[in-house]
PDB file of C-alpha atoms in Angstrom:
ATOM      1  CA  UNK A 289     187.799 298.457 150.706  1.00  0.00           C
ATOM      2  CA  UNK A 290     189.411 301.566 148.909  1.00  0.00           C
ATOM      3  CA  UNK A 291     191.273 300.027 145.956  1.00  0.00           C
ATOM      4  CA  UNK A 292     187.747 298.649 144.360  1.00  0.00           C
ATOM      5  CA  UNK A 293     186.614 302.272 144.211  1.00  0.00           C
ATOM      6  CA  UNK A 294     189.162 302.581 141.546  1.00  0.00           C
ATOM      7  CA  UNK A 295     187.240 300.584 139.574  1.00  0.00           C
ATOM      8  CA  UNK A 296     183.654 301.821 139.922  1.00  0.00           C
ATOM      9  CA  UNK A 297     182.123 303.485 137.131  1.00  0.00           C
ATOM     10  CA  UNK A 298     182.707 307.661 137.390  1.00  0.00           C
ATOM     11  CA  UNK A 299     179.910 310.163 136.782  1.00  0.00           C
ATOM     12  CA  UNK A 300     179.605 311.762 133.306  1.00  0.00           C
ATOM     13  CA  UNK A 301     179.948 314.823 133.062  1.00  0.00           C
ATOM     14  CA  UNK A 302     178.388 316.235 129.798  1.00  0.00           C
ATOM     15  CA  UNK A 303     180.752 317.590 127.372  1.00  0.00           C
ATOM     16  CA  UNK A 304     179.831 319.488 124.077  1.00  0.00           C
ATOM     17  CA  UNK A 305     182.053 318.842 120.676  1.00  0.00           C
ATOM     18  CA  UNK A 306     180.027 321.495 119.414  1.00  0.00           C
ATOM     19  CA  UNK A 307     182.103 325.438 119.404  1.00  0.00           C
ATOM     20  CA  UNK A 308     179.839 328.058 120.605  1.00  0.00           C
ATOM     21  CA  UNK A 309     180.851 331.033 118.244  1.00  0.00           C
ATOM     22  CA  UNK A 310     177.555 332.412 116.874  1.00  0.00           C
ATOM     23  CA  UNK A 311     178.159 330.536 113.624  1.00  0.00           C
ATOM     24  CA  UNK A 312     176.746 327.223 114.490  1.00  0.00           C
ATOM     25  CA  UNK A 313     173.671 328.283 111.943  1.00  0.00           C
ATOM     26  CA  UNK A 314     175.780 329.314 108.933  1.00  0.00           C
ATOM     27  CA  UNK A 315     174.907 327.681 105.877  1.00  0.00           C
ATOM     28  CA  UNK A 316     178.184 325.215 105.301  1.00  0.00           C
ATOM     29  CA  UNK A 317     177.146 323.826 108.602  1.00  0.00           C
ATOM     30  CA  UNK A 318     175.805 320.637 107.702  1.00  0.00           C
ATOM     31  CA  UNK A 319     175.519 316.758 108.983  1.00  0.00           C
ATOM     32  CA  UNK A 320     177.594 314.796 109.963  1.00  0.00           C
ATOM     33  CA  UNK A 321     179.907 317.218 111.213  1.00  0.00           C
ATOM     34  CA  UNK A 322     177.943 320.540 111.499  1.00  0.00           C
ATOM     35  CA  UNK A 323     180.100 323.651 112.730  1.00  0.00           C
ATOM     36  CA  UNK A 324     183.526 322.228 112.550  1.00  0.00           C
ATOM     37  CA  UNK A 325     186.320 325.147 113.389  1.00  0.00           C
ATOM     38  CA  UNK A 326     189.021 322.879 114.917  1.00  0.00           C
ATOM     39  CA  UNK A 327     191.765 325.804 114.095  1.00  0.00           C
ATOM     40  CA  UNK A 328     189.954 328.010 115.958  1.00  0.00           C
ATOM     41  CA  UNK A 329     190.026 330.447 113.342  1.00  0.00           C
ATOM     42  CA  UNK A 330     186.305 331.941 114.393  1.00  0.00           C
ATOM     43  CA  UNK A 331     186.959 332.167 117.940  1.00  0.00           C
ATOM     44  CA  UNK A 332     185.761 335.379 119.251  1.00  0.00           C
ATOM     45  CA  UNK A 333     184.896 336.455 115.519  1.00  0.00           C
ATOM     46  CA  UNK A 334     182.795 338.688 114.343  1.00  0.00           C
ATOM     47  CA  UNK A 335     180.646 338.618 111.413  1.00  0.00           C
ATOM     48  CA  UNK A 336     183.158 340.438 108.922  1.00  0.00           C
ATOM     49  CA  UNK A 337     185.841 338.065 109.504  1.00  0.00           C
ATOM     50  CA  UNK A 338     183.576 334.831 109.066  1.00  0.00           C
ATOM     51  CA  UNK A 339     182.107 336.342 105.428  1.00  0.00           C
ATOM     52  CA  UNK A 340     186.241 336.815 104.899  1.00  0.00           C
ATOM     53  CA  UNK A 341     187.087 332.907 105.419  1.00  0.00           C
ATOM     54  CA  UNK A 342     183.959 331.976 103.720  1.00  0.00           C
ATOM     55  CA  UNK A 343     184.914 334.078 100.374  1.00  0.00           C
ATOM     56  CA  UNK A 344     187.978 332.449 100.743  1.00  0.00           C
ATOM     57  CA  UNK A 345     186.933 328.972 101.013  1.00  0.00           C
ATOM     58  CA  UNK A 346     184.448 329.415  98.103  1.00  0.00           C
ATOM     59  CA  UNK A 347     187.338 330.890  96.018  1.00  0.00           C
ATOM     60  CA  UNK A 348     189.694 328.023  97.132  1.00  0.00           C
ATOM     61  CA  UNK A 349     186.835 325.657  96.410  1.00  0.00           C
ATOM     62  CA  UNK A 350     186.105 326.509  93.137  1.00  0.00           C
ATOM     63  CA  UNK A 351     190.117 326.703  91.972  1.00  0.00           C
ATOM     64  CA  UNK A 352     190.107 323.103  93.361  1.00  0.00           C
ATOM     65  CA  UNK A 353     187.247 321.927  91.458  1.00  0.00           C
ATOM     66  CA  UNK A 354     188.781 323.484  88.718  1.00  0.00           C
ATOM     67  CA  UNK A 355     192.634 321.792  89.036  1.00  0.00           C
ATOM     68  CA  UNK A 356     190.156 318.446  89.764  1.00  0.00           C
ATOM     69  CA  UNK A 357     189.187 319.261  85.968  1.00  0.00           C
ATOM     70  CA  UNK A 358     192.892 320.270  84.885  1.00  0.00           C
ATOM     71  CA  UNK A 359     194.475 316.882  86.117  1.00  0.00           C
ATOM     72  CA  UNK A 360     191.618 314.599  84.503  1.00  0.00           C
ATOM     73  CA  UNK A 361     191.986 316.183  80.995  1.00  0.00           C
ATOM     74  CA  UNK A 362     195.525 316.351  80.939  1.00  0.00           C
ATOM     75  CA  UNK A 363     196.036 312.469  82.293  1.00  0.00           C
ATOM     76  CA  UNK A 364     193.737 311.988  79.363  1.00  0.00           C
ATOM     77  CA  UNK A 365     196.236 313.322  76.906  1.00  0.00           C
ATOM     78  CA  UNK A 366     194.788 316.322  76.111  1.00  0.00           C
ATOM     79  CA  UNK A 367     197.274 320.184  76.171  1.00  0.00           C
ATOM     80  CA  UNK A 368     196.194 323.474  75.560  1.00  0.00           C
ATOM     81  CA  UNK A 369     197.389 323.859  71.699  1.00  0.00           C
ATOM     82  CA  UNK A 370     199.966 326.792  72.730  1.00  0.00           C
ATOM     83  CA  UNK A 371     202.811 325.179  71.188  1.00  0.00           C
ATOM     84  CA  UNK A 372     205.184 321.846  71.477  1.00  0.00           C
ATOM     85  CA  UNK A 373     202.950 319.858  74.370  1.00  0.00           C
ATOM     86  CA  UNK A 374     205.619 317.368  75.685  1.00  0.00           C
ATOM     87  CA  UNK A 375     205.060 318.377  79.309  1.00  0.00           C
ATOM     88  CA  UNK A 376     204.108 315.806  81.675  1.00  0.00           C
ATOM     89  CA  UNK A 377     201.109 315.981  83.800  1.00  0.00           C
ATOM     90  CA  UNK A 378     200.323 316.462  87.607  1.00  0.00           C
ATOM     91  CA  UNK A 379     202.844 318.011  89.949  1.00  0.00           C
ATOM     92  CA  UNK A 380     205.662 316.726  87.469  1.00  0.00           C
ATOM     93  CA  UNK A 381     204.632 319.624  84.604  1.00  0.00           C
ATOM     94  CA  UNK A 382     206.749 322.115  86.753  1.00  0.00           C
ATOM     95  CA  UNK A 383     209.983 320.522  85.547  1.00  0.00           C
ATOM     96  CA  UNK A 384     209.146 320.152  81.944  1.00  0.00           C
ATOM     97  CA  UNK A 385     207.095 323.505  80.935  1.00  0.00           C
ATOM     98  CA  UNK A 386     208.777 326.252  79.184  1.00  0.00           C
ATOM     99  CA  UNK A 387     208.787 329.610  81.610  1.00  0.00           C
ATOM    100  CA  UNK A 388     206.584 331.104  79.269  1.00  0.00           C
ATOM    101  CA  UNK A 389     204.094 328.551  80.047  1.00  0.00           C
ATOM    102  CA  UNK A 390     204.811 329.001  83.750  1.00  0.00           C
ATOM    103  CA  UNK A 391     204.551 332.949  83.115  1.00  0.00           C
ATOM    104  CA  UNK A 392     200.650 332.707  82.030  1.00  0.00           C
ATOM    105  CA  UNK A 393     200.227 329.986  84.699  1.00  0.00           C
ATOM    106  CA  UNK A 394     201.323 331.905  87.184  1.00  0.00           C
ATOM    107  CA  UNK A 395     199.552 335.436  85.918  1.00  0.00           C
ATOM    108  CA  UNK A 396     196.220 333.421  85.888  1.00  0.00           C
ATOM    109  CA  UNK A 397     196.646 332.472  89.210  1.00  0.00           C
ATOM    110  CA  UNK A 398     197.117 335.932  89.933  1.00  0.00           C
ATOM    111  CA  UNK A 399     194.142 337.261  88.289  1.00  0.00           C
ATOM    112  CA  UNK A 400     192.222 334.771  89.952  1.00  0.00           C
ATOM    113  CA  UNK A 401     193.706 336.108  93.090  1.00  0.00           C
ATOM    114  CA  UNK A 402     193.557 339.501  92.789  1.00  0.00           C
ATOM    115  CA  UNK A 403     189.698 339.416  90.324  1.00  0.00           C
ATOM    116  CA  UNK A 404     187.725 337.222  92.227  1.00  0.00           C
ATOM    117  CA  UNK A 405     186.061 339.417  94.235  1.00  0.00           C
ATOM    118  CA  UNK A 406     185.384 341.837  91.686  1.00  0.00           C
ATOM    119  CA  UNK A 407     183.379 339.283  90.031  1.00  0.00           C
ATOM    120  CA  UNK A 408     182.002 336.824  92.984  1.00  0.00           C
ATOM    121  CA  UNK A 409     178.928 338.955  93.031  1.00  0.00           C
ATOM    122  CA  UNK A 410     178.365 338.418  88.732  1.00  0.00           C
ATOM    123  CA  UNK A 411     178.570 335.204  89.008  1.00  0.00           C
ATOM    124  CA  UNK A 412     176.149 334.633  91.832  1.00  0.00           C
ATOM    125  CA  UNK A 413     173.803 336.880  89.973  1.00  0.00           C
ATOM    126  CA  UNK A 414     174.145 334.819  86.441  1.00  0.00           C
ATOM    127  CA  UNK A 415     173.532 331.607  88.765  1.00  0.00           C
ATOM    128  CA  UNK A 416     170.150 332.859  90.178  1.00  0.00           C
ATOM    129  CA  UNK A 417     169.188 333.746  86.939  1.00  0.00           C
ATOM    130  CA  UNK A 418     169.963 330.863  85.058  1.00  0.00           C
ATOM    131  CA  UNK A 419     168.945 328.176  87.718  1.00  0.00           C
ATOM    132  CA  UNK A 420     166.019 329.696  89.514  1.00  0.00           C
ATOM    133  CA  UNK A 421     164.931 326.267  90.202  1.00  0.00           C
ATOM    134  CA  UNK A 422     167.222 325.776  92.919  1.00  0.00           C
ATOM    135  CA  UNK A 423     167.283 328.008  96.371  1.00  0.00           C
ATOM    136  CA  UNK A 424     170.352 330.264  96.579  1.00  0.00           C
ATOM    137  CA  UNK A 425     171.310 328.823 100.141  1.00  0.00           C
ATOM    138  CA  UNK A 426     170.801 325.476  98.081  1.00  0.00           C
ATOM    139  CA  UNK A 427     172.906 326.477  95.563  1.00  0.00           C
ATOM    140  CA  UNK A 428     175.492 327.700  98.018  1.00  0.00           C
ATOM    141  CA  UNK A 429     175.785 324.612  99.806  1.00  0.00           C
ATOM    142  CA  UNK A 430     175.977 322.333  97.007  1.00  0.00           C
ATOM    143  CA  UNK A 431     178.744 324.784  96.107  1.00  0.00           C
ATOM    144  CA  UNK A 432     180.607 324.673  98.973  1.00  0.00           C
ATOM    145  CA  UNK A 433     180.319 321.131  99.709  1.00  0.00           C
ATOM    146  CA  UNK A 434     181.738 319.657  95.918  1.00  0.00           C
ATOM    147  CA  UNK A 435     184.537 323.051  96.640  1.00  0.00           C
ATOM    148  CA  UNK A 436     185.366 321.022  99.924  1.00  0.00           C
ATOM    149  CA  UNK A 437     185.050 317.505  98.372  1.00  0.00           C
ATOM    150  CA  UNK A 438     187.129 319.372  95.527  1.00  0.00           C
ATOM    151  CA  UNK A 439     189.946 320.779  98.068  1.00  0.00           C
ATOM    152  CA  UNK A 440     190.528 317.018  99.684  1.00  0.00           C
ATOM    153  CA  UNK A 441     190.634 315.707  96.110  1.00  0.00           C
ATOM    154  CA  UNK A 442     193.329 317.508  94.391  1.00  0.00           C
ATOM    155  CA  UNK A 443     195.391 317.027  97.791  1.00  0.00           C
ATOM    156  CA  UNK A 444     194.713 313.479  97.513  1.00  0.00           C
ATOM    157  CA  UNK A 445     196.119 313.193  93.421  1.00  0.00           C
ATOM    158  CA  UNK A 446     199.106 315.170  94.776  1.00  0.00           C
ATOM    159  CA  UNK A 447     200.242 313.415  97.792  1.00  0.00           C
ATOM    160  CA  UNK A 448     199.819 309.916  95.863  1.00  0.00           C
ATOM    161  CA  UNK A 449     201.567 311.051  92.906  1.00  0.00           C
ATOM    162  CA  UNK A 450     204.086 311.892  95.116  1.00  0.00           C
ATOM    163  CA  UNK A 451     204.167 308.910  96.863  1.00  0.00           C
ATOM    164  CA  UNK A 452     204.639 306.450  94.124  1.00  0.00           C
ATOM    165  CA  UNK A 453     203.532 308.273  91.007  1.00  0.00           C
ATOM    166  CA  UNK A 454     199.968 306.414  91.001  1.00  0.00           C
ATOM    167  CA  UNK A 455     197.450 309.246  91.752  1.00  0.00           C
ATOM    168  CA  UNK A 456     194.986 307.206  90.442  1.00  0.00           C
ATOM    169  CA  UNK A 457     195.324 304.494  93.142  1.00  0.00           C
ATOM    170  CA  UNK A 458     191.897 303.357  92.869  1.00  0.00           C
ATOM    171  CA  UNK A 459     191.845 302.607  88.834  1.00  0.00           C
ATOM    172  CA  UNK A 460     195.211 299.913  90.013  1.00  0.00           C
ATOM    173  CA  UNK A 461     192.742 298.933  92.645  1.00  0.00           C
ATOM    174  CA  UNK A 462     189.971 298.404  90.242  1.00  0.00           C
ATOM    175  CA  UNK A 463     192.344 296.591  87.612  1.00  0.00           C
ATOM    176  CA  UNK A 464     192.217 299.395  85.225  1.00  0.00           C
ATOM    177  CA  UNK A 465     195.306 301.493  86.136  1.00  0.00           C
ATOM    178  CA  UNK A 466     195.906 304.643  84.205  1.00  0.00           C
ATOM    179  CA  UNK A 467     199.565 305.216  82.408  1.00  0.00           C
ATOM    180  CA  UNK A 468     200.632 308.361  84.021  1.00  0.00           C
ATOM    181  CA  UNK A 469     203.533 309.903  83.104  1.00  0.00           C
TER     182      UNK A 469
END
């Protein structure tokens, strides 16, 4: 009887999730998702170009971690004492600071930019020496893991105070929402 053979269980055939670029060892590649490239930004990449994305996710990660930082002191109430501080917070501070304030803004940005790797290699230095307790591939993964948690975070206090002006969804969850502008 042919139509029953539709039905019959087909052999697996064994598939890998895994890529197969010669980075599957790289320190960043950790449980539960290990290498994860699904861009395919490292495909056929040499070594240069993978220390290039790296730098730039550690940069990225560590301006994240530092807007994380920016948004929770300013919700707080707190301004940097630079002059009349009736800006809002969040996303909503572009439409009420002065262009001055949006000059230096901008200009630290830049030298963020443009400094960073002038400096990454001080930095990692005054981290070995100051906590030699801790490996330096440790280190680096802790690092890169809160930069990633970091990156998902700020995206996540954007899109919902986009949304409906609540990026602190789960304080209104919790019964302790938080005024924002």
């Amino acid at each position: 009887f042919i139509g029953a053979a539709a039905f019959a269980p087909a052999g697996r055939v064994a598939t890998s999730s895994a890529l197969k670029m010669g980075f599957e060892d790289a320190l960043g590649a950790q449980p539960p998702l290990g290498f994860w490239d699904p861009l395919g930004l490292l495909k056929d990449a040499d070594q240069e170009r993978f220390d290039r994305l790296r730098t730039v996710e550690t940069k990225h990660g560590r301006i994240s971690m530092l807007a994380i930082l920016g948004h929770l002191v300013t919700t707080a109430g707190y301004r940097v004492p630079l002059g009349p501080n009736e800006v809002k917070t969040g996303l909503a501070v572009f439409d009420t600071l002065p262009t001055s304030g949006l000059a230096v803004t901008f200009g630290t940005i830049g030298l963020i930019e443009l400094g960073f790797a002038q400096v990454k290699e001080e930095i990692e230095a005054n981290c070995e020496e100051n906590y030699p307790d801790f490996t330096v591939d440790r280190r680096k993964a802790v690092e890169l893991n809160n930069g990633r948690a970091a990156q998902m975070g700020i995206l996540a206090l954007m899109v919902h105070e986009k949304l409906d002006n609540n990026p602190y969804i789960i304080n209104s969850l919790l019964g302790a929402p938080v005024a924002f502008n």
